[in-house]
Amino acid sequence: MMDNLVRTATRRAFLGRASAGVGLAALNSLLNPSPLGAAQVANQGSKGAVNPLDFAPKAKRVIYLYQAGGPSHLETFDYKPKLAEMTGKPMPESFTQGQQIAQLQGQKLICLGPTHGFRRFGQSGQMICELFPQVGGIVDECSIVRSMWTEQINHDPAHTFMNSGSIITGRPSMGSWVLYGLGAETDNLPGFVVLVSAGKGGQMQPIAARQWSAGILPSKFQGVRFNSVGDAVLYIKNPRGVTNDMQRDSIQAINALNELEYKSLRDPEIQTRIAQYEMAFQMQASVPGLLDVSKEPSHVMEMYGAKPGDGSFASNCLLARRLAERGVRFIQLYHRDWDHHNDVKNNMVFKAEEVDKPTAALIADLKQHGMLDDTLVIWGGEFGRTPMSQGGSGRDHHIRGFSFLLAGGGIKKGLAYGATDDLGYAAVEKPVSVHDFHATMMALLGVDVAKLAVKYQGLDVRLTGPEGGRIVHDLIA
Amino acid sequence: MMRAMRNSWRLAAACLSAVGLVAAQTNRISFNHDIRPIMSDTCFRCHGPDKNSRMAGMRLDIREEAINPIRSGRIPIVPGDPEKSEIIERIFADGAKIMPPAYAHKTLTQKQKDTIRRWVSEGAVYEGHWAYQPLQRPAVPEAGEALPAKNPIDNFIQSRLKQDGIAASKESDKRTLLRRVTIDLTGLIPTPVELTAFLSDSSPDAYEKAVDRLLASPRYAEQRTMHWLDAVRYADTCGFHGDNILPAWPYRDYVLRSFLTNKPFDEFTREQIAGDLLPNATVEQRVASAYNRLNRTSAEGGLQPKEYLAKYGADRVRTLSAVWLGSTLGCAECHDHKFDPLLTKDFYAMKAFFADVQETGLVPDRGSKAWGAQLALPNEEQKRTLTTLDDKLAVAKARLNEGAAKLPASEQQWEEDVKRRWQAGELAWTWQQPMAAEALHGARLTIYNREPVESNYYLSGSLKTDKKPGEGLVVASGPNPDNETYVITLKPGAGTWNQLGIDVVQDESLPGARYARGADRFLLSEVEAEVSEPSAASRKIKFSLATVNDSPPGPSSTTDPSMPPLGAIDGDPKTAWGVQFGEARDPFLAIRFTEAVTTTPRSTVIVTLRHESELRKAVIGRLRLALAADPFAWPPIADASKRARGNDATGAKTWASGLPEDVMKALRRPADDRDDREQTAVRDYMTWSSPALAADNIELQRLETERGLLEAAIPHVVTTVSVDPGVTRILPRANWMDASQPIVEPAIPRFLGVLDTKGERATRLDLANWLVSHNNPLTARAFVNRTWREFFGTGLSKTLDDLGSQGEWPTHPELLDWLASEFMHPEFQAASARDWDVKHIIRLIVTSHTYRQSSIPDPASSEKDPENRLLAHQNRFRVDAENVRDIALEVSGLLAQEFGGPSVNPVEPPGYLAALNFPKREYSASHGPDLYRRGLYTTWQRTYLHPSLLNFDAPTREECAVNRSVSNTPLQALDLLNDPIYVEAARVFAQEAIKDGGKTFDARLDWVFDRALSRRAIPEERSILRGLFERDLKSFTADPAAAHDLLSEGEATLSNDRDPSLLAAMTTVTRAVLNLHELDTRN
């Protein structure tokens, strides 16, 4: 039924009433509403502001598995046997003096060794916490960065910094920059999609919508959150009592009326509006198909551990692959509850159960679909956790060193990059800042982050801020 | 950039900018017009004001420096001699020597290079940046010949147009004109009556009269307030972390009143920045000073106060400089400004003005210290009642104390007796295993007695899951109505009872603060109970008192006075007992009976729990019931995991001993070993549990509850309290941990002057006075530029927040300065205006011919000026987010007219707040007219702004925003098509059309068009809509259930005397009209 509707409600049907030239102009202003975009009207091949690309792209899209709350690097990817030996002993002051800490400020700092074992996985022999055997199974596809560091120690600003390279509100998020720079490969779905899941085991820290905001970029570049409750996309469903046929009929009437206005005023903004109604209708038609996983083979569902409609991280990983297949440029999955101020040992068990299998499944599944090579998969949080204990069993926020897992999209395979010191406190070997990470991600997508700027308040606003970021060439295959 | 978006088609057609047009007209090269924009963009970053990033010791923004030799001995600029000038050599160089260098990603065009060379050869004359020059009223030029100049604005515009040989446009038709000015001034469209009156008024000043009518309207104040709130980043939530509601709306009402009464802008400025410092500050002025407290604040545990104080301070500087100075002083937080003469020192000196604002780094979002300094705003009646209540309370307290003093001197005997009864289980609560549980409005209640039930809860920061027999747990599931009533039947067995206990059980699965099935708390509005025997009629059990377990023993027994325990037994559905934040795990309400109730083995007790509060779904998700024999058994501790276990009088196991924790602790050891707290607890409990004092205790608690409810009903607002100023240091690269740099005193940016404060430390009031003084050229310029944008879509300089070097040179600098002068001190029509008269400036703008021009461009002028920066015609643009909604509600007849008041919650999609926490919550929509208020009154939730506002480009107000983008996206189309409020508006619009629009489709369509579009439908439109109507009428006639579904959207009254299919079909017609581009385009 819906398929049929999509065919009858093609762009031609909507724009056919207008002269072809105007329709095309409207479409172009739709895709390129910025002055930068306007300059590219002549270039029909262009989809985004960066045209041509600065580098040969290795990745076409990004799936970012954002582990919100600050996962402990010491119970995931950063093996610290020396820290285990120090358990219960005071943290040497040489490590911590003059450093910013969060809830532990003013307290005695006692070491807490890794609460779970590590072992070697894969041909590459990477040391990974044994809570993550499935990730261990695909680790030869991945690089682990053990020398991440950030500047913000509280959740809210740390998220903002990780996403936008700044703590000043109004800076575009990285997904918005990517969409702005590269454009979308689909008109039927938003180009930047956000999914949020929650699980067990930590303080469920809030996540502000600012994290996927387009900021000073036009709002068409903002991330669109798909919900697991109510409408998947806000206002995607027809009003109750209105069938798809009636909805199409209404949209056609609205567009026909707007077309009449256009004929008398020749304001191209009206043409843009007509095109938006067409896209809205196509989105209405596409989203149910996207969400309908009933045709996925049962072994795929099992591989992810996904249950339709449960809103879990596993289901979102599967959706991420389906979104990627449909041309969505930037897919960001937030998984909450990594804030383990207490009982990091038991809480890590919950988290590992929730993310280990789906993370591995996504990477394997992308590979099976031939998409891993051009899909950059990122796994990591807004900061790490202290090697010092909080309340005897937990860990506090930590910004000086933590780990990221990267796969696909031009990332080297089986590489371990950088290191923290013996106690897992500070990134001492090949440190990677948030700006460096952004610069590297953009480079993999073919964009020189230093050149991608938008003028605002007299500044050239960039994802990597005024300081800029360094491309970590060693990570790139 | 945002503005340009709308005009991208024009940009595509030609690339001439207005600045280019100016240059083409001038013979000599002008530094400000031609050179500064180039140098600012390409040179100043390394050769500008910031000494730390200056390269080669070369500075080009100041002539004295640029014409003198640099370290290398070379001279950057030799006036009159380009060949000897280093900069000319370098910009024309190749390879490694070229400037700007390749890594800067800035390339000069050949034309730009030639322009610089010519400027040097003409003597390299510098000019100060226009915005920083003293304001001088420019002479009004001659107007054009063809068209009338209504006021000097037109002279400036038309003389400029004449230079380029462009003709201004004719005045718009009256219909368009009235729609335009009504939207711009009030955010709404004219009613058919207003339009008819205007069309039939043929007097020469008909338009001016209409403008005066609109300027006097409260709707005008609302529209101005909407824009101002963006600038001052007003919101209803704190913006960080839990993003909880802060008391701010009285400030919004202050702004409303200020615009309504046309408060002079200087006074308006002074009151907001320094209202608290004004001599004998009025309540109004102290409310205004909430401005200083509208920044985002955090209550995240573990934050470092100094870091956040630095963030709050920086926010204040950014906001102030954008709003009043049109400057980007925020850039100087980390480094000297790259383009403007603003130094890091200036930033911190500006921040120091606010160092006296009383605040903490962690701003509590709950409890008695919430939000720091607040101002209570009781009305006269509330003040009187408070006084009366305080008097009564004093009497009641005295009486209780008197009574307590008379209690038996032998505490020892009392203690022994209590201890004995406690250990025998006589004080304990007996948990009930219900026989039946029913929900009256659709929810499903399941009783778990012996049956195992899964529980998910946090224990010491760690999530636990267990599955154990429920021991009387009642769990709600299934349908989740807004209000719900539980009826639970108990069979307590033989006994005598004096109290009923309600244990609210927390579970992770519950979205409302982990207690309730929605909202952010539970609210138990009424409890009833009756006892019956199989053969006899039931008897109602009367209650005398209710106590909760979140306070020490005594009559004052709740932490949040807005949700007192007595609220559950006072017969008033508006008051309720509730708990919001999730820390009090398993709160327990103990309700005392007026007289003891005796039950037999066959008796049943039926307990009714009503949730009838205005907050939707604040319905308890899990609970247990208990009974106590003793009338003074204390409710068990809130943390269920810490409850004392034992046996009750029947021998059954219980974990509710009936004594306060501290009393139990005390009784376990000799009196001499007790600490103060324990001693007090024993004494308090003795007073509380003395039968002789029961009536006095009850009276005291009743009065305290009444006072608490009154206190909670009194509006509060955050306010500025001035304290000894803290130390303000320059923070190198904004590093708040670095205390190595000097302390700074409050000062305005050095290059703008020095405040004379006779040696005293300058205050916020000094700052405010300077902002609106004749010594400061920026405030008036920034204000009139921003105001201009609201009436033409673009400012005279389109960079509203940056009048500095990197900002856009104004298209009409003289007009901007004339307006700014006129704003500060009117000379044109001065008799009817005051200094800093906002309405005067707006009246000038909207009565100008320039404003009244047609918005249909002439092809010839579009060719020459594709962006219409010279204003040969009016512009067309979409109305602001709030107005999209306002207009739909207005034409449908739904719009509520109330002016000001607490913010409201229009309908929002479920689950939208799911990623928030502290507390975990679900949105709860308002009721009645509050569902249909203007968008301006919507609760501004910073981290999750209402999605329909966000979709239409409203800023989140996490940060000051003096400009809004105007986008056109498919999400907007989905919103207008499917958002329930627009469906409801369409339905009500259709109802009205059928009721008032006549008998035929054509007549009704005329009525709809009159109301929405101020015109009649043309035949093609009529035929499209008639077709839609007829097809849908057929569908709905065939499927009446579908018609019913469509019509049942929303809470507005549904007319039931009509044919539902007809109404549904008409609804699709009005829905189409509400989706028209024309409806929300200001033309």
Short mmCIF file of C-alpha atoms in Angstrom, two decimals, chain B residues 102-444:
data_model
loop_
_atom_site.label_atom_id
_atom_site.label_comp_id
_atom_site.label_asym_id
_atom_site.label_seq_id
_atom_site.Cartn_x
_atom_site.Cartn_y
_atom_site.Cartn_z
CA ALA B 102 48.80 29.30 2.49
CA TYR B 103 48.11 27.70 5.88
CA ALA B 104 45.72 30.51 6.76
CA HIS B 105 43.35 29.39 4.00
CA LYS B 106 42.71 33.01 3.09
CA THR B 107 43.36 34.23 -0.41
CA LEU B 108 43.20 37.81 -1.59
CA THR B 109 41.60 38.38 -4.96
CA GLN B 110 43.40 40.46 -7.59
CA LYS B 111 40.82 43.18 -7.05
CA GLN B 112 41.40 43.23 -3.32
CA LYS B 113 45.16 43.46 -3.82
CA ASP B 114 44.72 46.35 -6.24
CA THR B 115 42.41 48.11 -3.82
CA ILE B 116 44.99 47.89 -1.03
CA ARG B 117 47.73 49.15 -3.35
CA ARG B 118 45.58 52.09 -4.41
CA TRP B 119 44.75 52.92 -0.81
CA VAL B 120 48.45 52.98 0.12
CA SER B 121 49.26 55.16 -2.87
CA GLU B 122 46.47 57.54 -1.88
CA GLY B 123 48.18 58.04 1.46
CA ALA B 124 46.95 55.09 3.56
CA VAL B 125 44.40 57.16 5.43
CA TYR B 126 42.92 55.26 8.35
CA GLU B 127 39.46 55.80 9.79
CA GLY B 128 38.17 54.70 13.14
CA HIS B 129 35.71 51.84 13.00
CA TRP B 130 32.27 53.33 12.44
CA ALA B 131 30.53 51.69 15.39
CA TYR B 132 33.05 53.02 17.89
CA GLN B 133 32.86 56.61 16.71
CA PRO B 134 30.88 59.06 18.81
CA LEU B 135 27.31 59.25 17.72
CA GLN B 136 26.48 62.39 15.77
CA ARG B 137 23.11 63.03 14.25
CA PRO B 138 23.60 63.00 10.48
CA ALA B 139 21.86 65.56 8.32
CA VAL B 140 18.76 64.22 6.64
CA PRO B 141 19.35 64.03 2.88
CA GLU B 142 16.98 65.06 0.14
CA ALA B 143 14.44 62.39 -0.65
CA GLY B 144 13.76 60.94 -4.05
CA GLU B 145 11.35 62.77 -6.28
CA ALA B 146 8.83 60.17 -7.30
CA LEU B 147 7.55 58.94 -3.99
CA PRO B 148 6.43 60.62 -0.82
CA ALA B 149 8.78 60.57 2.14
CA LYS B 150 6.72 59.96 5.23
CA ASN B 151 9.60 60.62 7.57
CA PRO B 152 13.41 60.96 7.45
CA ILE B 153 13.88 57.19 7.15
CA ASP B 154 12.58 57.50 3.62
CA ASN B 155 14.96 60.34 2.81
CA PHE B 156 17.92 58.16 3.73
CA ILE B 157 16.59 55.14 1.88
CA GLN B 158 15.45 56.94 -1.21
CA SER B 159 18.53 59.10 -1.60
CA ARG B 160 20.63 55.96 -1.45
CA LEU B 161 18.42 54.21 -4.01
CA LYS B 162 18.75 57.23 -6.27
CA GLN B 163 22.52 56.88 -6.31
CA ASP B 164 22.10 53.48 -7.89
CA GLY B 165 19.28 54.52 -10.12
CA ILE B 166 16.83 52.21 -8.40
CA ALA B 167 13.25 53.27 -7.84
CA ALA B 168 11.45 52.70 -4.57
CA SER B 169 8.20 50.75 -4.76
CA LYS B 170 4.66 51.91 -4.34
CA GLU B 171 2.77 51.48 -1.13
CA SER B 172 1.26 48.04 -0.57
CA ASP B 173 -2.45 47.51 -0.86
CA LYS B 174 -4.31 48.14 2.38
CA ARG B 175 -5.00 44.48 3.11
CA THR B 176 -1.35 43.51 2.83
CA LEU B 177 -0.31 46.54 4.81
CA LEU B 178 -2.58 45.80 7.73
CA ARG B 179 -1.58 42.14 7.80
CA ARG B 180 2.09 43.09 7.71
CA VAL B 181 1.99 45.67 10.44
CA THR B 182 -0.29 43.58 12.62
CA ILE B 183 2.07 40.60 12.40
CA ASP B 184 5.16 42.71 13.00
CA LEU B 185 3.72 44.59 15.94
CA THR B 186 1.64 41.89 17.58
CA GLY B 187 2.61 38.51 16.11
CA LEU B 188 -1.00 37.93 15.10
CA ILE B 189 -3.07 38.69 12.01
CA PRO B 190 -5.90 41.21 11.85
CA THR B 191 -9.40 39.97 12.52
CA PRO B 192 -11.98 40.39 9.74
CA VAL B 193 -13.56 43.18 11.81
CA GLU B 194 -10.26 45.04 12.12
CA LEU B 195 -9.62 44.66 8.42
CA THR B 196 -13.07 45.89 7.45
CA ALA B 197 -12.73 48.90 9.70
CA PHE B 198 -9.35 49.72 8.18
CA LEU B 199 -10.53 49.26 4.60
CA SER B 200 -13.52 51.50 5.17
CA ASP B 201 -11.51 54.23 6.89
CA SER B 202 -10.68 56.64 4.12
CA SER B 203 -9.14 59.31 6.33
CA PRO B 204 -5.55 60.24 5.44
CA ASP B 205 -4.22 58.98 8.75
CA ALA B 206 -6.15 55.70 8.75
CA TYR B 207 -2.90 53.75 8.76
CA GLU B 208 -1.34 55.79 11.55
CA LYS B 209 -4.45 55.23 13.64
CA ALA B 210 -4.19 51.49 13.06
CA VAL B 211 -0.53 51.61 14.11
CA ASP B 212 -1.43 53.45 17.31
CA ARG B 213 -4.15 50.93 18.07
CA LEU B 214 -1.66 48.08 17.65
CA LEU B 215 1.07 49.79 19.67
CA ALA B 216 -1.35 50.15 22.57
CA SER B 217 -2.29 46.48 22.55
CA PRO B 218 -1.03 43.96 25.10
CA ARG B 219 -0.28 41.80 22.04
CA TYR B 220 2.35 44.37 21.05
CA ALA B 221 4.03 43.96 24.44
CA GLU B 222 3.99 40.20 24.01
CA GLN B 223 5.68 40.39 20.63
CA ARG B 224 8.39 42.76 21.83
CA THR B 225 8.92 40.58 24.87
CA MET B 226 9.38 37.49 22.72
CA HIS B 227 12.33 39.13 20.95
CA TRP B 228 13.80 40.55 24.13
CA LEU B 229 13.68 37.17 25.88
CA ASP B 230 15.90 35.68 23.16
CA ALA B 231 18.47 38.38 23.81
CA VAL B 232 18.54 38.03 27.58
CA ARG B 233 18.43 34.20 27.30
CA TYR B 234 15.29 33.97 29.42
CA ALA B 235 14.16 30.39 30.01
CA ASP B 236 12.13 28.49 32.54
CA THR B 237 14.75 25.81 33.26
CA CYS B 238 18.34 25.97 34.42
CA GLY B 239 19.84 24.41 31.29
CA PHE B 240 22.46 22.08 32.73
CA HIS B 241 22.15 18.51 33.94
CA GLY B 242 18.68 17.94 35.51
CA ASP B 243 17.41 21.04 33.70
CA ASN B 244 14.82 21.72 36.37
CA ILE B 245 12.28 24.53 36.45
CA LEU B 246 13.62 27.70 38.01
CA PRO B 247 11.40 30.53 39.22
CA ALA B 248 11.82 33.10 36.48
CA TRP B 249 8.46 33.95 34.94
CA PRO B 250 7.82 37.08 37.05
CA TYR B 251 10.84 38.54 35.24
CA ARG B 252 9.13 37.77 31.94
CA ASP B 253 6.06 39.60 33.22
CA TYR B 254 8.24 42.54 34.16
CA VAL B 255 9.41 42.70 30.54
CA LEU B 256 5.79 42.47 29.36
CA ARG B 257 4.74 45.35 31.57
CA SER B 258 7.75 47.39 30.53
CA PHE B 259 6.89 47.16 26.85
CA LEU B 260 3.21 47.69 27.53
CA THR B 261 3.91 50.93 29.38
CA ASN B 262 6.70 51.85 26.98
CA LYS B 263 9.25 52.13 29.73
CA PRO B 264 12.20 54.18 28.45
CA PHE B 265 15.02 51.90 27.39
CA ASP B 266 17.57 53.55 29.68
CA GLU B 267 15.42 52.83 32.70
CA PHE B 268 14.71 49.34 31.39
CA THR B 269 18.46 48.77 31.09
CA ARG B 270 19.28 50.12 34.54
CA GLU B 271 16.60 48.05 36.24
CA GLN B 272 17.73 44.79 34.72
CA ILE B 273 21.45 45.16 35.22
CA ALA B 274 21.33 46.97 38.53
CA GLY B 275 17.72 47.20 39.74
CA ASP B 276 18.79 45.97 43.16
CA LEU B 277 21.34 48.79 43.47
CA LEU B 278 18.93 51.61 42.70
CA PRO B 279 18.19 53.80 45.72
CA ASN B 280 15.15 52.43 47.57
CA ALA B 281 14.79 49.71 44.96
CA THR B 282 11.16 48.78 44.39
CA VAL B 283 9.94 45.21 44.15
CA GLU B 284 9.54 45.76 40.42
CA GLN B 285 13.19 46.82 40.10
CA ARG B 286 14.38 43.84 42.10
CA VAL B 287 12.33 41.56 39.88
CA ALA B 288 14.02 43.17 36.89
CA SER B 289 17.42 42.33 38.35
CA ALA B 290 16.60 38.66 37.79
CA TYR B 291 18.27 39.42 34.47
CA ASN B 292 21.63 38.71 36.14
CA ARG B 293 20.44 35.29 37.22
CA LEU B 294 19.04 33.98 33.95
CA ASN B 295 22.28 32.31 32.91
CA ARG B 296 22.41 28.52 32.80
CA THR B 297 23.31 26.95 36.13
CA SER B 298 24.26 23.46 37.17
CA ALA B 299 23.46 21.28 40.14
CA GLU B 300 25.57 18.38 38.93
CA GLY B 301 27.24 16.63 41.84
CA GLY B 302 31.02 16.83 41.65
CA LEU B 303 31.24 20.08 39.81
CA GLN B 304 33.98 22.42 40.93
CA PRO B 305 32.36 25.66 42.06
CA LYS B 306 35.14 27.90 40.75
CA GLU B 307 34.88 26.43 37.30
CA TYR B 308 31.16 27.09 37.14
CA LEU B 309 31.42 30.56 38.61
CA ALA B 310 33.80 31.26 35.74
CA LYS B 311 31.24 29.91 33.28
CA TYR B 312 28.42 31.98 34.77
CA GLY B 313 30.51 35.12 34.76
CA ALA B 314 31.60 34.63 31.17
CA ASP B 315 28.00 34.13 30.11
CA ARG B 316 27.09 37.48 31.64
CA VAL B 317 29.83 39.24 29.71
CA ARG B 318 28.85 37.59 26.42
CA THR B 319 25.18 38.45 26.90
CA LEU B 320 25.76 42.02 27.93
CA SER B 321 28.19 42.70 25.12
CA ALA B 322 25.95 41.17 22.46
CA VAL B 323 22.75 42.85 23.64
CA TRP B 324 23.95 46.31 24.58
CA LEU B 325 27.24 46.72 22.78
CA GLY B 326 26.72 44.66 19.64
CA SER B 327 30.18 43.36 20.38
CA THR B 328 31.83 40.00 20.67
CA LEU B 329 33.69 40.63 23.88
CA GLY B 330 33.25 36.93 24.67
CA CYS B 331 36.13 36.25 22.27
CA ALA B 332 38.48 37.99 24.66
CA GLU B 333 37.92 35.44 27.42
CA CYS B 334 40.89 33.45 26.12
CA HIS B 335 42.90 35.99 24.17
CA ASP B 336 42.93 39.62 23.14
CA HIS B 337 40.33 40.12 20.45
CA LYS B 338 41.72 39.36 17.00
CA PHE B 339 39.83 42.05 15.16
CA ASP B 340 38.53 44.66 17.55
CA PRO B 341 40.47 46.64 20.16
CA LEU B 342 39.09 44.48 22.97
CA LEU B 343 41.63 43.02 25.35
CA THR B 344 41.46 40.01 27.61
CA LYS B 345 41.77 42.47 30.44
CA ASP B 346 38.61 44.20 29.21
CA PHE B 347 36.74 40.92 29.33
CA TYR B 348 37.65 40.22 32.94
CA ALA B 349 37.19 43.84 33.95
CA MET B 350 33.66 43.62 32.56
CA LYS B 351 33.12 40.34 34.37
CA ALA B 352 34.22 42.03 37.60
CA PHE B 353 31.12 44.25 37.51
CA PHE B 354 29.12 41.14 38.33
CA ALA B 355 31.41 39.85 41.06
CA ASP B 356 28.99 41.16 43.67
CA VAL B 357 26.11 39.00 42.48
CA GLN B 358 25.38 36.55 45.28
CA GLU B 359 25.64 33.05 43.88
CA THR B 360 27.20 29.64 44.28
CA GLY B 361 28.96 27.48 41.70
CA LEU B 362 26.62 24.61 42.33
CA VAL B 363 23.16 26.13 42.22
CA PRO B 364 20.81 23.76 44.08
CA ASP B 365 17.73 22.86 42.06
CA ARG B 366 15.69 21.54 44.98
CA GLY B 367 15.12 21.95 48.67
CA SER B 368 15.22 25.04 50.85
CA LYS B 369 18.34 26.47 49.18
CA ALA B 370 17.07 26.00 45.65
CA TRP B 371 18.11 28.63 43.11
CA GLY B 372 19.88 30.85 45.63
CA ALA B 373 18.50 34.33 46.22
CA GLN B 374 14.80 34.55 45.53
CA LEU B 375 12.18 37.20 45.91
CA ALA B 376 8.69 36.29 47.12
CA LEU B 377 5.91 38.21 45.43
CA PRO B 378 2.77 37.85 47.53
CA ASN B 379 -0.29 39.86 46.61
CA GLU B 380 -2.05 41.96 49.23
CA GLU B 381 -4.43 39.22 50.24
CA GLN B 382 -1.62 36.71 50.54
CA LYS B 383 0.33 39.14 52.70
CA ARG B 384 -2.65 39.58 55.01
CA THR B 385 -3.29 35.86 55.27
CA LEU B 386 0.36 35.20 56.00
CA THR B 387 0.30 37.65 58.90
CA THR B 388 -2.86 36.11 60.30
CA LEU B 389 -1.44 32.62 59.98
CA ASP B 390 1.82 33.59 61.61
CA ASP B 391 -0.07 34.99 64.57
CA LYS B 392 -2.12 31.84 64.89
CA LEU B 393 0.98 29.70 64.56
CA ALA B 394 2.70 31.55 67.36
CA VAL B 395 -0.29 30.92 69.60
CA ALA B 396 -0.50 27.24 68.65
CA LYS B 397 3.22 26.72 69.24
CA ALA B 398 3.06 28.42 72.58
CA ARG B 399 0.14 26.26 73.60
CA LEU B 400 1.92 23.09 72.57
CA ASN B 401 5.08 24.11 74.39
CA GLU B 402 3.06 24.91 77.44
CA GLY B 403 1.43 21.50 77.25
CA ALA B 404 4.74 19.79 76.70
CA ALA B 405 6.18 21.46 79.78
CA LYS B 406 3.36 19.96 81.81
CA LEU B 407 4.04 16.43 80.67
CA PRO B 408 4.94 13.97 83.44
CA ALA B 409 8.36 14.78 84.73
CA SER B 410 9.32 11.15 84.74
CA GLU B 411 10.59 10.54 81.30
CA GLN B 412 12.04 7.35 82.55
CA GLN B 413 8.70 5.70 83.13
CA TRP B 414 7.44 6.88 79.79
CA GLU B 415 10.53 5.48 78.14
CA GLU B 416 10.19 2.12 79.79
CA ASP B 417 6.60 1.94 78.73
CA VAL B 418 7.38 2.87 75.13
CA LYS B 419 10.27 0.43 74.99
CA ARG B 420 8.12 -2.37 76.29
CA ARG B 421 5.33 -1.67 73.83
CA TRP B 422 7.78 -1.30 70.96
CA GLN B 423 9.48 -4.60 71.73
CA ALA B 424 6.12 -6.32 72.10
CA GLY B 425 5.25 -5.11 68.61
CA GLU B 426 2.38 -2.96 69.86
CA LEU B 427 3.60 0.08 67.95
CA ALA B 428 4.37 -1.83 64.79
CA TRP B 429 2.66 -1.59 61.48
CA THR B 430 0.90 -4.68 60.20
CA TRP B 431 1.39 -5.11 56.48
CA GLN B 432 -1.77 -5.95 54.61
CA GLN B 433 -2.25 -8.52 51.90
CA PRO B 434 -5.12 -7.09 49.86
CA MET B 435 -8.05 -9.23 48.75
CA ALA B 436 -8.86 -7.13 45.72
CA ALA B 437 -7.58 -4.05 43.94
CA GLU B 438 -9.34 -2.19 41.20
CA ALA B 439 -8.56 0.95 39.18
CA LEU B 440 -11.64 2.94 38.19
CA HIS B 441 -10.34 4.63 35.03
CA GLY B 442 -8.74 1.81 33.12
CA ALA B 443 -5.39 0.90 34.67
CA ARG B 444 -4.78 -2.71 35.65
#
